[in-house]
Amino acid sequence: MAEDRLHIRLHLYDTDMAVVVNRDEEIHYRNAAKLINDTVNTYSNILKGRKSEKEILYAAMLVIALEYEKNKDNNDTSEYDGILKKLTQEIEAALK
């Protein structure tokens, strides 16, 4: 399974980071790194000189985490799982 893993380098703001990832997840890691860089750069341009670098990084993390939390609720399918299970049972019963 080692061939399914890749060693890649990501540039995150001012740090280069080596990570080992599943081959099929490489694009997600690269997109995540781009999102981090874009968000930090945006906040850095807005807040540079008024806030510390640490506060800028925290602001970027907060925005990314907030989007994650909002989208997590949109992806919750538990409400539909019960309905689909019941429909499946009814269809199977009708086909017997």
Coordinates of N, CA, C and O in Angstrom, one line a residue:
M1 N 0.8 -1.2 0.0 CA 0.0 0.0 0.0 C 0.9 1.3 0.0 O 0.3 2.3 -0.1
A2 N 2.2 1.1 0.2 CA 3.0 2.3 0.2 C 2.9 3.1 -1.1 O 3.2 4.3 -1.1
E3 N 2.6 2.4 -2.2 CA 2.6 3.2 -3.5 C 1.3 4.1 -3.5 O 1.2 4.9 -4.4
D4 N 0.4 3.9 -2.6 CA -0.8 4.7 -2.6 C -0.5 6.0 -1.8 O -1.4 6.8 -1.6
R5 N 0.7 6.1 -1.2 CA 1.0 7.3 -0.4 C 2.0 8.2 -1.1 O 2.9 7.6 -1.8
L6 N 1.9 9.5 -1.0 CA 2.9 10.4 -1.6 C 3.5 11.3 -0.5 O 2.9 11.7 0.4
H7 N 4.8 11.6 -0.8 CA 5.5 12.6 0.0 C 5.3 13.9 -0.8 O 5.8 14.0 -1.9
I8 N 4.7 14.9 -0.2 CA 4.5 16.2 -0.9 C 5.0 17.3 0.1 O 5.1 17.1 1.3
R9 N 5.3 18.4 -0.6 CA 5.7 19.6 0.2 C 4.6 20.7 0.0 O 4.2 20.9 -1.2
L10 N 4.2 21.3 1.0 CA 3.2 22.3 1.0 C 3.8 23.6 1.5 O 4.5 23.6 2.5
H11 N 3.4 24.7 0.9 CA 3.8 26.0 1.4 C 2.6 26.6 2.1 O 1.6 26.9 1.5
L12 N 2.8 26.8 3.4 CA 1.7 27.3 4.2 C 2.1 28.7 4.8 O 3.0 28.7 5.8
Y13 N 1.7 29.7 4.2 CA 2.0 31.1 4.6 C 3.5 31.3 4.6 O 4.0 31.6 3.5
D14 N 4.2 31.2 5.7 CA 5.6 31.4 5.7 C 6.4 30.2 6.0 O 7.6 30.2 6.4
T15 N 5.8 29.0 5.9 CA 6.4 27.7 6.3 C 6.2 26.7 5.2 O 5.1 26.5 4.6
D16 N 7.3 26.0 4.9 CA 7.2 24.8 4.0 C 7.0 23.6 4.9 O 7.7 23.4 5.9
M17 N 6.1 22.7 4.5 CA 5.8 21.6 5.3 C 5.8 20.3 4.5 O 5.1 20.3 3.4
A18 N 6.5 19.3 4.9 CA 6.5 18.0 4.2 C 5.4 17.1 4.9 O 5.3 17.0 6.1
V19 N 4.6 16.5 4.1 CA 3.5 15.6 4.6 C 3.4 14.4 3.7 O 3.8 14.4 2.5
V20 N 3.0 13.3 4.3 CA 2.7 12.1 3.6 C 1.2 11.9 3.5 O 0.5 12.0 4.5
V21 N 0.7 11.8 2.3 CA -0.8 11.8 2.0 C -1.1 10.6 1.2 O -0.3 10.1 0.4
N22 N -2.4 10.2 1.3 CA -2.9 9.2 0.3 C -3.0 9.9 -1.0 O -3.3 11.1 -1.2
R23 N -2.6 9.1 -2.0 CA -2.6 9.6 -3.4 C -3.9 10.3 -3.8 O -3.9 11.4 -4.4
D24 N -5.0 9.7 -3.4 CA -6.3 10.2 -3.9 C -6.7 11.5 -3.1 O -7.7 12.1 -3.4
E25 N -6.0 11.8 -2.0 CA -6.3 13.0 -1.2 C -5.3 14.2 -1.5 O -5.5 15.2 -0.9
E26 N -4.3 13.9 -2.4 CA -3.3 15.0 -2.7 C -4.0 16.3 -3.1 O -3.6 17.4 -2.5
I27 N -4.9 16.3 -4.0 CA -5.6 17.5 -4.4 C -6.2 18.2 -3.3 O -6.2 19.5 -3.2
H28 N -6.8 17.5 -2.3 CA -7.5 18.1 -1.2 C -6.5 18.8 -0.3 O -6.8 19.9 0.2
Y29 N -5.3 18.2 -0.1 CA -4.3 18.9 0.7 C -3.8 20.1 0.0 O -3.6 21.2 0.7
R30 N -3.6 20.0 -1.3 CA -3.1 21.2 -2.0 C -4.1 22.3 -2.0 O -3.8 23.5 -1.9
N31 N -5.4 22.0 -2.2 CA -6.5 23.0 -2.1 C -6.6 23.6 -0.7 O -6.8 24.8 -0.6
A32 N -6.4 22.8 0.3 CA -6.5 23.3 1.7 C -5.3 24.3 1.9 O -5.5 25.3 2.5
A33 N -4.2 23.9 1.4 CA -3.0 24.8 1.6 C -3.3 26.1 0.9 O -3.0 27.2 1.4
K34 N -3.9 26.1 -0.3 CA -4.2 27.3 -1.1 C -5.2 28.1 -0.3 O -5.1 29.4 -0.2
L35 N -6.2 27.5 0.3 CA -7.2 28.2 1.0 C -6.6 28.9 2.2 O -6.9 30.1 2.5
I36 N -5.7 28.2 2.9 CA -5.0 28.8 4.1 C -4.2 30.0 3.6 O -4.3 31.1 4.2
N37 N -3.4 29.9 2.6 CA -2.6 31.0 2.1 C -3.4 32.1 1.6 O -3.1 33.3 2.0
D38 N -4.5 31.9 0.9 CA -5.3 33.0 0.4 C -6.0 33.7 1.6 O -6.1 34.9 1.6
T39 N -6.5 33.0 2.6 CA -7.2 33.6 3.7 C -6.2 34.4 4.5 O -6.5 35.5 4.9
V40 N -5.0 33.8 4.8 CA -4.0 34.6 5.6 C -3.6 35.8 4.9 O -3.4 36.9 5.5
N41 N -3.3 35.7 3.6 CA -2.9 36.8 2.8 C -3.9 37.9 2.8 O -3.6 39.1 2.9
T42 N -5.2 37.6 2.7 CA -6.3 38.5 2.7 C -6.3 39.3 4.0 O -6.3 40.5 4.0
Y43 N -6.2 38.5 5.1 CA -6.3 39.2 6.4 C -5.0 40.0 6.7 O -5.0 41.0 7.4
S44 N -3.9 39.5 6.2 CA -2.6 40.2 6.4 C -2.7 41.5 5.7 O -2.2 42.5 6.2
N45 N -3.2 41.6 4.5 CA -3.3 42.8 3.7 C -4.2 43.8 4.4 O -4.0 45.0 4.4
I46 N -5.3 43.3 5.1 CA -6.2 44.2 5.8 C -5.7 44.6 7.1 O -5.9 45.8 7.5
L47 N -5.1 43.7 7.9 CA -4.7 44.0 9.3 C -3.3 44.3 9.6 O -2.9 44.6 10.7
K48 N -2.4 44.2 8.6 CA -1.0 44.4 8.8 C -0.7 45.7 9.4 O -1.2 46.7 8.9
G49 N 0.1 45.8 10.4 CA 0.4 47.0 11.1 C -0.6 47.4 12.2 O -0.3 48.2 13.1
R50 N -1.8 46.8 12.2 CA -2.8 47.0 13.2 C -2.9 45.9 14.2 O -3.3 46.0 15.3
K51 N -2.6 44.7 13.7 CA -2.7 43.5 14.5 C -1.4 42.7 14.4 O -0.7 42.8 13.4
S52 N -1.1 41.9 15.4 CA 0.1 41.1 15.4 C -0.1 39.9 14.3 O -1.2 39.6 13.9
E53 N 1.0 39.3 13.9 CA 1.0 38.2 13.0 C 0.2 37.1 13.6 O -0.6 36.4 12.9
K54 N 0.3 36.8 14.9 CA -0.4 35.8 15.6 C -1.9 36.1 15.5 O -2.7 35.1 15.2
E55 N -2.4 37.3 15.7 CA -3.8 37.6 15.6 C -4.3 37.5 14.2 O -5.4 37.0 14.0
I56 N -3.5 37.8 13.2 CA -3.8 37.6 11.8 C -4.1 36.1 11.5 O -5.0 35.7 10.8
L57 N -3.1 35.3 12.0 CA -3.3 33.8 11.8 C -4.5 33.3 12.4 O -5.3 32.5 11.9
Y58 N -4.8 33.8 13.6 CA -6.0 33.3 14.4 C -7.3 33.8 13.6 O -8.3 33.1 13.6
A59 N -7.3 35.0 13.1 CA -8.4 35.5 12.3 C -8.7 34.6 11.1 O -9.8 34.2 10.8
A60 N -7.6 34.2 10.4 CA -7.7 33.3 9.3 C -8.3 32.0 9.7 O -9.2 31.4 9.0
M61 N -7.7 31.4 10.8 CA -8.2 30.1 11.2 C -9.7 30.2 11.6 O -10.4 29.3 11.4
L62 N -10.1 31.3 12.3 CA -11.5 31.4 12.7 C -12.4 31.5 11.5 O -13.4 30.8 11.5
V63 N -12.0 32.2 10.4 CA -12.9 32.2 9.2 C -13.0 30.9 8.5 O -14.1 30.4 8.2
I64 N -11.9 30.2 8.5 CA -11.9 28.8 7.8 C -12.7 27.9 8.7 O -13.6 27.1 8.2
A65 N -12.6 27.9 10.0 CA -13.3 27.0 10.9 C -14.8 27.4 10.9 O -15.7 26.5 10.9
L66 N -15.2 28.6 10.8 CA -16.5 29.1 10.7 C -17.2 28.5 9.4 O -18.3 28.0 9.5
E67 N -16.5 28.6 8.3 CA -17.1 28.0 7.0 C -17.2 26.5 7.2 O -18.2 25.9 6.7
Y68 N -16.3 25.8 7.8 CA -16.4 24.4 8.0 C -17.6 24.1 8.9 O -18.4 23.2 8.5
E69 N -17.8 24.8 9.9 CA -19.0 24.6 10.8 C -20.3 24.8 10.1 O -21.2 24.0 10.2
K70 N -20.4 25.9 9.3 CA -21.6 26.1 8.5 C -21.9 25.0 7.5 O -23.0 24.5 7.4
N71 N -20.8 24.5 6.8 CA -21.0 23.5 5.8 C -21.3 22.1 6.4 O -21.9 21.3 5.8
K72 N -20.8 21.9 7.6 CA -21.0 20.6 8.3 C -22.5 20.4 8.5 O -23.0 19.3 8.3
D73 N -23.2 21.4 8.9 CA -24.7 21.3 9.1 C -25.4 21.0 7.8 O -26.4 20.3 7.7
N74 N -24.9 21.6 6.7 CA -25.5 21.3 5.4 C -25.3 19.9 4.9 O -26.0 19.4 4.0
N75 N -24.3 19.2 5.4 CA -24.0 17.9 4.9 C -24.5 16.8 5.8 O -24.3 15.6 5.7
D76 N -25.3 17.2 6.8 CA -25.9 16.2 7.8 C -27.1 15.6 7.1 O -28.1 16.2 6.8
T77 N -27.0 14.3 6.8 CA -28.0 13.5 6.1 C -28.8 12.6 7.1 O -29.7 11.9 6.6
S78 N -28.6 12.7 8.4 CA -29.3 11.8 9.3 C -30.8 12.0 9.2 O -31.5 11.0 9.4
E79 N -31.3 13.2 9.0 CA -32.7 13.4 8.8 C -33.3 12.5 7.7 O -34.4 12.0 7.8
Y80 N -32.6 12.4 6.6 CA -33.0 11.7 5.4 C -32.8 10.2 5.5 O -33.5 9.4 4.9
D81 N -31.8 9.8 6.3 CA -31.5 8.3 6.4 C -32.7 7.5 6.9 O -32.9 6.4 6.4
G82 N -33.4 8.0 7.9 CA -34.5 7.3 8.4 C -35.6 7.2 7.4 O -36.3 6.1 7.2
I83 N -35.9 8.2 6.7 CA -36.9 8.2 5.6 C -36.6 7.2 4.5 O -37.4 6.5 4.1
L84 N -35.3 7.3 4.1 CA -34.9 6.3 3.0 C -34.9 4.9 3.5 O -35.3 4.0 2.8
K85 N -34.6 4.6 4.8 CA -34.7 3.3 5.3 C -36.1 2.8 5.3 O -36.4 1.7 4.9
K86 N -37.0 3.7 5.7 CA -38.5 3.3 5.8 C -39.0 3.0 4.4 O -39.7 2.1 4.1
L87 N -38.7 3.9 3.4 CA -39.1 3.7 2.0 C -38.6 2.4 1.4 O -39.2 1.7 0.7
T88 N -37.3 2.2 1.7 CA -36.7 0.9 1.2 C -37.4 -0.3 1.8 O -37.7 -1.3 1.1
Q89 N -37.7 -0.3 3.1 CA -38.5 -1.4 3.7 C -39.8 -1.6 3.0 O -40.3 -2.7 2.8
E90 N -40.5 -0.4 2.8 CA -41.8 -0.5 2.2 C -41.8 -1.0 0.7 O -42.6 -1.8 0.3
I91 N -40.8 -0.6 0.0 CA -40.6 -1.1 -1.4 C -40.3 -2.6 -1.4 O -40.8 -3.4 -2.2
E92 N -39.4 -3.0 -0.5 CA -39.0 -4.4 -0.4 C -40.2 -5.3 0.0 O -40.4 -6.4 -0.6
A93 N -41.0 -4.8 0.9 CA -42.3 -5.5 1.3 C -43.2 -5.6 0.2 O -43.9 -6.6 0.0
A94 N -43.4 -4.5 -0.6 CA -44.3 -4.5 -1.7 C -43.9 -5.4 -2.8 O -44.7 -6.0 -3.6
L95 N -42.6 -5.6 -3.0 CA -42.0 -6.5 -4.1 C -42.1 -8.0 -3.7 O -41.9 -8.8 -4.6
K96 N -42.3 -8.3 -2.4 CA -42.3 -9.7 -2.0 C -43.6 -10.4 -2.4 O -44.7 -10.0 -2.6

